Coordinates of C-alpha atoms in Angstrom, one line a residue:
Chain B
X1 CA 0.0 0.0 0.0
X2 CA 1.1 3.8 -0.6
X3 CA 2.6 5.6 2.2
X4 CA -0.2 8.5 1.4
X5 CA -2.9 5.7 1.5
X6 CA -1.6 4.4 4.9
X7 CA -1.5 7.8 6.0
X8 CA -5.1 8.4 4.9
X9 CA -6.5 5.7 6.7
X10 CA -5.2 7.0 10.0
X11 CA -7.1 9.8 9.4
X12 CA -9.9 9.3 12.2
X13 CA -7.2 8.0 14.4
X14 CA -5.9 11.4 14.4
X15 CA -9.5 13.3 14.6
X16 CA -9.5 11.4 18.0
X17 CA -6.4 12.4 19.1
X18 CA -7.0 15.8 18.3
X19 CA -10.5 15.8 20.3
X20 CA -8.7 14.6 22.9
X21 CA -6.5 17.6 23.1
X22 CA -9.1 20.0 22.4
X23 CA -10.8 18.7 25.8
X24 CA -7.7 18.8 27.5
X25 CA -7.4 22.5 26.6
X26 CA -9.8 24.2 24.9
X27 CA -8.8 27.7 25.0
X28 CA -5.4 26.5 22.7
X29 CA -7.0 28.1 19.3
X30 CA -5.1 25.0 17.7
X31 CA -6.6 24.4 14.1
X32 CA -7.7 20.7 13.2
X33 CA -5.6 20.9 10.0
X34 CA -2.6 22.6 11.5
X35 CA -2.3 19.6 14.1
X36 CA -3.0 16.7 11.4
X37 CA -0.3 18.5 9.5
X38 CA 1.9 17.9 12.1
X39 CA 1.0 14.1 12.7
X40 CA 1.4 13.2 9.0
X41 CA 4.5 15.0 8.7
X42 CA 5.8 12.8 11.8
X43 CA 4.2 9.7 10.3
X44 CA 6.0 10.0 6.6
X45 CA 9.0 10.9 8.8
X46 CA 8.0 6.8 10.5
X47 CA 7.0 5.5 7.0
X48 CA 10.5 7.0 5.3
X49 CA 12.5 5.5 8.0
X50 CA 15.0 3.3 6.1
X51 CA 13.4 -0.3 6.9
X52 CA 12.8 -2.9 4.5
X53 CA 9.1 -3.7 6.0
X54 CA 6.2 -1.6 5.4
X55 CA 4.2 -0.9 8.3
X56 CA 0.3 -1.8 8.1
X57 CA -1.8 1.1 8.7
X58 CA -2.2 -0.5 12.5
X59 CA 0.7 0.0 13.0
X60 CA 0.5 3.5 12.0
X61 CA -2.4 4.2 14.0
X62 CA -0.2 2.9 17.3
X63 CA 2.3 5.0 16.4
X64 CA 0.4 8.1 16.2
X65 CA -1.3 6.9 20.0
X66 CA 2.4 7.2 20.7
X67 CA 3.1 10.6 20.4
X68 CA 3.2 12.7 22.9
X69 CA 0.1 14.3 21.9
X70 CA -1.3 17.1 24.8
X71 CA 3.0 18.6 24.6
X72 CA 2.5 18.7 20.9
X73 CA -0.6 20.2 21.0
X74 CA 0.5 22.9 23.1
X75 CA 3.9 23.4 21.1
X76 CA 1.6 23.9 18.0
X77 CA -0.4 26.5 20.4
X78 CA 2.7 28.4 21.4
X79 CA 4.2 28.2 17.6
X80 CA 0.7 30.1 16.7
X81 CA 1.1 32.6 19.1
X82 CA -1.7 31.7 21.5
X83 CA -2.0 33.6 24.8
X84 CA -3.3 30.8 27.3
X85 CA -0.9 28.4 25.5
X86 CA 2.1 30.7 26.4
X87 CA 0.9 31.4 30.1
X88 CA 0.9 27.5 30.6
X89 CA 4.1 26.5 28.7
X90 CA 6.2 29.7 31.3
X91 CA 3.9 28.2 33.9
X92 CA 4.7 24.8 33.5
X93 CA 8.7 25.0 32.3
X94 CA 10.1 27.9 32.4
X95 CA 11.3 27.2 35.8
X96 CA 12.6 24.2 34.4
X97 CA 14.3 25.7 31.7
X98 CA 16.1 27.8 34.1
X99 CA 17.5 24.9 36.4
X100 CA 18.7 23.1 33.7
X101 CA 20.6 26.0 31.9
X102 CA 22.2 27.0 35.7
X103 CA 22.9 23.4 35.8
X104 CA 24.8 23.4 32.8
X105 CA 26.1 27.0 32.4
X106 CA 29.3 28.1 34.3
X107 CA 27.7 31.6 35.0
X108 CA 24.0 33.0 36.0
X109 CA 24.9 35.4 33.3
X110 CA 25.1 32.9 30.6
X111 CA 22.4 30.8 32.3
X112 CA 20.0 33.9 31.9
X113 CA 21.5 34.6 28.1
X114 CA 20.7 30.5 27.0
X115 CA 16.8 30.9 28.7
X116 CA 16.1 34.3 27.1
X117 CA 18.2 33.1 23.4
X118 CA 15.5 29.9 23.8
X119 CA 12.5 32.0 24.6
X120 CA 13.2 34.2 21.7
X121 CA 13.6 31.3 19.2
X122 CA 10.7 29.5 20.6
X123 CA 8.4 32.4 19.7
X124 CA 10.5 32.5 16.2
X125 CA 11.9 36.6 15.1
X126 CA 12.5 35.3 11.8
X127 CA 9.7 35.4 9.1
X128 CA 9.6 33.0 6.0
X129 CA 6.6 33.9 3.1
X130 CA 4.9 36.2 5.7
X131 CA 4.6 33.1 8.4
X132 CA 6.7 33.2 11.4
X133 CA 9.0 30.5 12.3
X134 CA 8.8 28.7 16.0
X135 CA 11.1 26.4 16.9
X136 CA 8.3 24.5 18.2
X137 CA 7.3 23.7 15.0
X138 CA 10.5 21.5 14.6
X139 CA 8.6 19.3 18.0
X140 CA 6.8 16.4 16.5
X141 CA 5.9 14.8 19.6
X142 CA 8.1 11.7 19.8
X143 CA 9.7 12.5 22.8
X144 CA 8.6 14.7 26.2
X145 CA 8.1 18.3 25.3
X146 CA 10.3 18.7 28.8
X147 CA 13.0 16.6 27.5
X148 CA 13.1 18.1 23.9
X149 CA 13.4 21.6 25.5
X150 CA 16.3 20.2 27.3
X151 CA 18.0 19.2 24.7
X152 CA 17.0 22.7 23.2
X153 CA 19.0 24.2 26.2
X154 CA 21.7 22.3 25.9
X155 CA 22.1 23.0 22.3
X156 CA 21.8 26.3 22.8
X157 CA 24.2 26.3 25.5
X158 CA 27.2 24.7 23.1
X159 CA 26.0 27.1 20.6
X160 CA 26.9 30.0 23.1
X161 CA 29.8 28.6 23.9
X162 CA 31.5 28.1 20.4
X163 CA 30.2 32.0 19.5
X164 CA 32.5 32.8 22.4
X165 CA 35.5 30.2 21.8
X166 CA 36.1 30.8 17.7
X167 CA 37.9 27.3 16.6
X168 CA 37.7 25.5 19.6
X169 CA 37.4 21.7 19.0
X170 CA 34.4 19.8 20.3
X171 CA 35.6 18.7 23.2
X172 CA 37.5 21.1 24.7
X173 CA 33.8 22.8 24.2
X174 CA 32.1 20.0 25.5
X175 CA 34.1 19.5 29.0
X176 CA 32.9 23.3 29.3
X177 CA 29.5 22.7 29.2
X178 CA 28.8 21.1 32.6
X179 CA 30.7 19.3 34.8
X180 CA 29.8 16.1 33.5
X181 CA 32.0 16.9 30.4
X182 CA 34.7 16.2 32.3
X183 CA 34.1 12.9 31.3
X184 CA 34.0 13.3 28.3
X185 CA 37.9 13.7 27.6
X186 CA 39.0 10.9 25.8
X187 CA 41.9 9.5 27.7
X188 CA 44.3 9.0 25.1
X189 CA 46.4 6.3 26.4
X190 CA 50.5 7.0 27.6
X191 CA 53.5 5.8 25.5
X192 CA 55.4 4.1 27.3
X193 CA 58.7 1.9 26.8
X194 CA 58.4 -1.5 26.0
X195 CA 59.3 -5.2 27.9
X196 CA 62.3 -7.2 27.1
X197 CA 61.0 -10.4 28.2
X198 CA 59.4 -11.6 24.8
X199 CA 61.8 -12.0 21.1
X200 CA 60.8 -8.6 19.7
X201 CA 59.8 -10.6 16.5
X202 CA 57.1 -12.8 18.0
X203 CA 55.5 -9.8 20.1
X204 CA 55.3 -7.8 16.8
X205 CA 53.3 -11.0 15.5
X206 CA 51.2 -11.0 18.3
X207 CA 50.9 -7.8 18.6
X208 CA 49.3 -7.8 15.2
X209 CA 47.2 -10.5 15.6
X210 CA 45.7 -9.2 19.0
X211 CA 44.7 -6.4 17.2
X212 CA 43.3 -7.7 14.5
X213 CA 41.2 -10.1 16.0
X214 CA 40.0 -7.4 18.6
X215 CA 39.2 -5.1 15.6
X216 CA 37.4 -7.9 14.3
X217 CA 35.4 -9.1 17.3
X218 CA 34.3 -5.5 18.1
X219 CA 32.9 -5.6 14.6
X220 CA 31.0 -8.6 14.6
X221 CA 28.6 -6.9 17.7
X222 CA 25.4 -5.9 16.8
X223 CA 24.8 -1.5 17.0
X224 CA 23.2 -2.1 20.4
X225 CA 26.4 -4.2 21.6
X226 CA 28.7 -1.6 20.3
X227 CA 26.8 1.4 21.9
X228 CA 26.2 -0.1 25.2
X229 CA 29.9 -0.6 25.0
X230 CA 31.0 2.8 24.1
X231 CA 28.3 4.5 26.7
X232 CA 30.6 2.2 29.5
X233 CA 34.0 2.4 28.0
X234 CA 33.8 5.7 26.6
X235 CA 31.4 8.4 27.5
X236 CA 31.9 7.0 31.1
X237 CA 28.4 6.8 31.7
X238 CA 27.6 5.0 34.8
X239 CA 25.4 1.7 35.2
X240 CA 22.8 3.8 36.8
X241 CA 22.8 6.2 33.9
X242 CA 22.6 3.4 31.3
X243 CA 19.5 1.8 33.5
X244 CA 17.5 4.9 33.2
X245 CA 17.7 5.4 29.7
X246 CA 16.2 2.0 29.1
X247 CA 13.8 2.4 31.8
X248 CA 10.7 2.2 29.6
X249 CA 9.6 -1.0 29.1
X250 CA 8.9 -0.7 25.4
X251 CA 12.8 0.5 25.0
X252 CA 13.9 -1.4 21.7
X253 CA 17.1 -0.7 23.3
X254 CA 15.8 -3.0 26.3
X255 CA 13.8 -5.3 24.2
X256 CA 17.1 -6.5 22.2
X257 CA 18.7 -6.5 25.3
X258 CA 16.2 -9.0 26.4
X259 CA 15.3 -10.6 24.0
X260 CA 16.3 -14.1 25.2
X261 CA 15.9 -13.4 28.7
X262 CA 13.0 -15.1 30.8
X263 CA 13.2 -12.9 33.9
X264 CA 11.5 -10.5 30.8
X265 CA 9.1 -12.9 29.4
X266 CA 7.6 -13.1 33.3
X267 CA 7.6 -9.4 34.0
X268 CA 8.6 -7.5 31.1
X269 CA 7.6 -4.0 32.4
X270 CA 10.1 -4.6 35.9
X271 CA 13.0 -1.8 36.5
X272 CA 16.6 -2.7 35.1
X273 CA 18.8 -2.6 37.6
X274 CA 22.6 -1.7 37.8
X275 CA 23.4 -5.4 38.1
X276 CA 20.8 -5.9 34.8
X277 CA 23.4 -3.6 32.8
X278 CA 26.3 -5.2 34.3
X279 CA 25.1 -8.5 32.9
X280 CA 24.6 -7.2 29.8
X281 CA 28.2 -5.8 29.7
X282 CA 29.1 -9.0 31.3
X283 CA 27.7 -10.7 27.8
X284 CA 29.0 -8.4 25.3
X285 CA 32.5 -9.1 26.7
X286 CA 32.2 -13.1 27.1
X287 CA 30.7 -12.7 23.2
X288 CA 34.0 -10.3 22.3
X289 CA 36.0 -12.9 23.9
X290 CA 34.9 -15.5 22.4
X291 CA 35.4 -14.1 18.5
X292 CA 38.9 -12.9 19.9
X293 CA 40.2 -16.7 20.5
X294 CA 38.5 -17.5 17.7
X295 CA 39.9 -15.3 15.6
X296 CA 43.8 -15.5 17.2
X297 CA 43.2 -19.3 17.4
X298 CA 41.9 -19.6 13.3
X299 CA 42.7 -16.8 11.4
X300 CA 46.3 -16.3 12.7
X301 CA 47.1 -19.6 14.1
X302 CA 48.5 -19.3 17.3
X303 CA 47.7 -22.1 19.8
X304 CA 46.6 -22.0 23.0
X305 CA 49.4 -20.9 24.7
X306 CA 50.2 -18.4 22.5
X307 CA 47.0 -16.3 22.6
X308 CA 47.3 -16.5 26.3
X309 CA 50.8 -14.6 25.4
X310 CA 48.6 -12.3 23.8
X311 CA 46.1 -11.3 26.7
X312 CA 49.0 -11.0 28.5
X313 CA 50.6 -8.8 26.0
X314 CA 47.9 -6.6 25.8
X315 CA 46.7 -6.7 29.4
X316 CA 50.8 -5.9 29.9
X317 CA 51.0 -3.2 27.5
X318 CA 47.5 -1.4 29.3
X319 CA 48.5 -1.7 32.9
X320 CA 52.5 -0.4 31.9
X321 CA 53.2 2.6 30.5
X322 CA 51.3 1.8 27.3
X323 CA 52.3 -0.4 24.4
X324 CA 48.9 -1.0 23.4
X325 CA 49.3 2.8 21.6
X326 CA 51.9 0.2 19.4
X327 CA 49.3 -2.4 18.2
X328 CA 48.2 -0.1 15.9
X329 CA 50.9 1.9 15.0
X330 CA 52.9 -1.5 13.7
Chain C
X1 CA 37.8 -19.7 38.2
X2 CA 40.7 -17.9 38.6
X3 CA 41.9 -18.0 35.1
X4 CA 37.9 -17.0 33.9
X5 CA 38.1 -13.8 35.9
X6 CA 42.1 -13.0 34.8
X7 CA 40.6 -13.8 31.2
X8 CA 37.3 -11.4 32.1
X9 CA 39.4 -8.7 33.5
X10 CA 42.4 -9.1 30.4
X11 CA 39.0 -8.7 27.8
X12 CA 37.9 -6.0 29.1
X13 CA 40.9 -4.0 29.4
X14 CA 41.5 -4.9 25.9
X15 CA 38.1 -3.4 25.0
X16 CA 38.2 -0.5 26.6
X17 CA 41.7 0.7 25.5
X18 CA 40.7 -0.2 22.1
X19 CA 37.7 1.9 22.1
X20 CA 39.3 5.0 23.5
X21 CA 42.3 4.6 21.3
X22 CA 39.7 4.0 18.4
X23 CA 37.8 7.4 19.1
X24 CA 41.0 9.4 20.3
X25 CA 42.5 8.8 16.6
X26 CA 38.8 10.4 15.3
X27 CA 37.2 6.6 14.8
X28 CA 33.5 5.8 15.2
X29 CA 32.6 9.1 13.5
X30 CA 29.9 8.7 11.1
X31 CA 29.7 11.2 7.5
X32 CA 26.3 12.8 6.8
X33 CA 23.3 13.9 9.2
X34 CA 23.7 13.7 12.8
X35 CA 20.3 13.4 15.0
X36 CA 18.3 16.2 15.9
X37 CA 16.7 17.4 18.9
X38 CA 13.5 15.4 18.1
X39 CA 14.9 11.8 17.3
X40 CA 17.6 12.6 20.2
X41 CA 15.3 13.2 23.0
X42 CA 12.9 10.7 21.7
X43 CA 15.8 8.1 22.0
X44 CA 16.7 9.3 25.3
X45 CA 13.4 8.5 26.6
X46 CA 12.9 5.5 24.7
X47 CA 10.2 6.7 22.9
X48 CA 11.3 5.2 19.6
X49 CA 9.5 1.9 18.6
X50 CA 12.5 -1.1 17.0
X51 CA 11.6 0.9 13.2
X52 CA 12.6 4.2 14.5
X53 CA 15.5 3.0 16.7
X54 CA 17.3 0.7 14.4
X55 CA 18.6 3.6 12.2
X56 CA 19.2 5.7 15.5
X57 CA 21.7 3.1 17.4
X58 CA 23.3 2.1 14.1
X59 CA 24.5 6.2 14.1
X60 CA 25.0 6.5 17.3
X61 CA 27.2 3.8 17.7
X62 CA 29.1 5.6 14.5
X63 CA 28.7 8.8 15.4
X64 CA 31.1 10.1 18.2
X65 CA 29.5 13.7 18.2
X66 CA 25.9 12.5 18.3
X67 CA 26.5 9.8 20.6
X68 CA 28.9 12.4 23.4
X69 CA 25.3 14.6 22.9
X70 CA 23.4 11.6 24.1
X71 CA 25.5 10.8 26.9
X72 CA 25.2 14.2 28.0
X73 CA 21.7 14.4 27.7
X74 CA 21.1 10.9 29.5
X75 CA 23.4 12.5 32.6
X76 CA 21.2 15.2 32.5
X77 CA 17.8 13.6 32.2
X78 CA 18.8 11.4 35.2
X79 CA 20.2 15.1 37.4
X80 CA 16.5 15.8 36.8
X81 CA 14.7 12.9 37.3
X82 CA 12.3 14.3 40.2
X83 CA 11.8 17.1 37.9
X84 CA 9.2 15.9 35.9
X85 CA 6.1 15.9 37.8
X86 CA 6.9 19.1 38.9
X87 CA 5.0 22.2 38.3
X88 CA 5.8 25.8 39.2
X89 CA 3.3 28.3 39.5
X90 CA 5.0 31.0 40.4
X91 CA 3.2 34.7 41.0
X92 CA 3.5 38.0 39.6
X93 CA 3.7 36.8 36.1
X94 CA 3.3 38.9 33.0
X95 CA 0.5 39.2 31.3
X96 CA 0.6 38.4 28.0
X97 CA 3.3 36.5 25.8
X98 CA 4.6 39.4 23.6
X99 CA 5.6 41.5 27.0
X100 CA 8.2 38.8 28.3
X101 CA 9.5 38.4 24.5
X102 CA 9.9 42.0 24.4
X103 CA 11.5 42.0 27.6
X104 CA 13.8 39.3 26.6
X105 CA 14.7 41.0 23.0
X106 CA 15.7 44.3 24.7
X107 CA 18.0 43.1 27.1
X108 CA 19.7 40.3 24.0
X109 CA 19.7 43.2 21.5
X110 CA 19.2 46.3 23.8
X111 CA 16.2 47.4 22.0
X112 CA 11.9 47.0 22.4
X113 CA 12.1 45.5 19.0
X114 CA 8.3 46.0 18.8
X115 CA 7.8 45.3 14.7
X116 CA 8.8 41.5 15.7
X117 CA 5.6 40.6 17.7
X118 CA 3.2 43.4 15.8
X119 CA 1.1 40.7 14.1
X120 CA -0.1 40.1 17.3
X121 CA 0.3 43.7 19.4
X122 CA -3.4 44.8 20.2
X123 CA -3.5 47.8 21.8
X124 CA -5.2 46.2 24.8
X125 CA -6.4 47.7 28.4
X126 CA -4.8 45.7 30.8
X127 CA -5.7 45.5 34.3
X128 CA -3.1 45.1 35.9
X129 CA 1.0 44.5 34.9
X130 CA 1.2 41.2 36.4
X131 CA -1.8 38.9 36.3
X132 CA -2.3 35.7 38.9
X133 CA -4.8 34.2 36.4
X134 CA -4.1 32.9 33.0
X135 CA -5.6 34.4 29.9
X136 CA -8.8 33.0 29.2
X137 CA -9.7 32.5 25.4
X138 CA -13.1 31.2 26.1
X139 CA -15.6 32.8 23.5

């Protein structure tokens, strides 16, 4: 079926929604058409997304139940320049908004500057065909209208930041936008000299293998594997910061996670723990591990004994004054 | 045991000095369109169905700069967790929407830029400068 025949038949689907919102607030002066505009922009958005199944118009319709339909009804409000819609969004976040930017801003001056520079491009100064453009236009609903403007501030924040520091890289940028960028320094690992106990000729072979075959097992993860990997190993996020970003139970994130577990099968909505995401790191490296024997033990044909030389060599090379940096140069 | 958790520990040293040696030397950074606001706060929350998502992990685990936003964003969602339910009514608010833009566009730009909002400046009565109540639309 067409994606504009799919899209049709959700039509009533999104009648509801829309009486929904009107009910919820009815002094919003939100158009039918104007918010149906915004629902079938978000569901071609769903339908475009690069996937090789086409949804069923079921499908559609539960998408669209998705959205987060009462924040998207009052962004579209506040894009048209509604009164009541205004008083309730500074009502309801503004406060917010504020927190967050002190949070993340070093000064109260550029805390202020961020909430104002936000305000102004929520309302929208700048005027395309005669229509002014709101940033709240670019909310489709998918997510809390709390937690896109968050990410709005943050944005907006870096943005700030950069204006003020001409060429500065990302992350020197980035470990000046809240302390939690301190994190985000990637510690590039220490030279260091290099141990005499192993014929330089063999540890340059192992050396080679153990980085190819790492290389290789990395590779064979699935995107989730990876990520979770990289959120652990990289961005330093903690366990507990990993747990609450698949704390929704319908997190695909979660639900490939899970996939085989049976503790989800009996209660698929319970909280993830720390421990939960432990285990799941727990797996990704016995799976890593696994394809790194494999690979050291077929593709470059070092026995047992040998690819034990190579943990060691790398484990070595990590602890020391670093070698590893030499895996890949050679 | 003992050699299992050597083995365990020797793995994931191996990982993790991979990975940041990977991204130090600018690995893991995917060409072409990074995530926006919407798709990166939806993914946050986990409010993207398996269709949505799959394109959004494959890029973030390619994407250093999308995936440092995330990171950042997820540390900040969780600094303001009991946020959420939370609404502030505070008093003495303006009136009307077009006041606190004004407000805010003459202390960015040191001016009352008042042509910006004139599609929707009525010369109005107001009662009072700061209102308790919210404007009520009801016809």
């Amino acid at each position: 079926m067409k994606h504009e025949d799919l899209v049709i038949e959700c039509e009533s689907v999104m009648d509801e929604i829309f009486a929904r919102c009107v009910e919820n607030a009815p002094n919003f002066g939100v158009l039918v058409d104007c918010f149906k505009d915004s629902l079938r922009k978000t569901a071609y958005r769903y339908l475009n997304t690069d996937s090789s199944e086409t949804p069923t118009s079921e499908e559609i319709s539960g998408f669209l139940r998705q959205i987060q339909a009462d924040d998207l009804f009052l962004a579209l409000a506040c894009a048209g320049g509604n009164d009541r819609a205004w008083w309730e969004f500074d009502q309801q976040h503004r406060a917010y908004l504020e927190r967050v930017a002190r949070h993340l801003a070093r000064t109260e001056i550029d805390a202020q500057e961020v909430v104002d520079t936000v305000y102004v491009e929520l309302y929208g100064t700048r005027v395309v065909e005669g229509e002014r453009v709101s940033k709240f236009a670019t909310y489709s609903g998918r997510g809390t209208l709390r937690g896109w403007l968050r990410t709005v501030i943050w944005h907006s924040l870096v943005d700030l930041h950069r204006a003020s520091h001409d060429e500065i890289s990302l992350d020197e940028m980035m470990e000046n936008v809240g302390e939690s960028f301190a994190h985000a320094n990637f510690a590039a690992t220490e030279l260091g000299g290099e141990s005499q106990t192993i014929d330089n000729i063999a540890r340059e072979r192992y050396r080679k293998a153990t980085l190819d075959s790492i290389e290789k097992a990395f590779a064979s993860l699935d995107s989730h594997e990876k990520l979770l990997l990289l959120y652990y190993h990289v961005e330093n996020l903690k366990l507990r910061e990993i747990a609450r970003m698949v704390e929704n139970p319908a997190s695909p994130l979660r639900g490939w996670f899970q996939r085989k577990s049976a503790s989800r099968d009996k209660n698929p909505a319970s909280k993830i723990h720390e421990s939960t995401i432990m285990r799941w790191l727990e797996k990704n490296y016995a799976k890593v591990l696994k394809i790194f024997r494999t690979e050291l033990s077929t593709t470059h044909g070092l026995s047992e004994k040998e690819i034990e030389i190579c943990m060691g060599l790398a484990t070595q090379d990590l602890a020391s004054p670093n070698l590893y940096r030499n895996l890949i140069t050679t | 045991m003992g050699k299992l958790a050597s083995e365990d520990i020797q793995i994931q040293r191996l990982i993790d000095s991979y990975l940041r040696l990977q991204v130090s030397k600018n690995g893991f950074t995917a060409e072409g369109e990074h995530l926006d606001e919407d798709f990166l706060t939806a993914f946050i929350e986990g409010n993207l169905n398996r269709r949505e998502a799959r394109p959004v992990v494959d890029h973030l685990a390619a994407c250093m700069f999308c995936r440092q936003i995330t990171a950042e964003l997820i540390k900040l969602d969780l600094a303001f967790a009991d946020d959420r339910a939370r609404v502030f009514v505070e008093e003495g608010e303006p009136s009307r929407v077009s006041e606190v833009l004004n407000g805010l566009l003459s202390r960015i730009f040191g001016t009352n830029d008042d042509v910006v909002f004139a599609h929707q400046e009525q010369e109005k009565e107001e009662p009072s400068e700061k209102m308790e109540n919210p404007p009520d639309n009801k016809q």
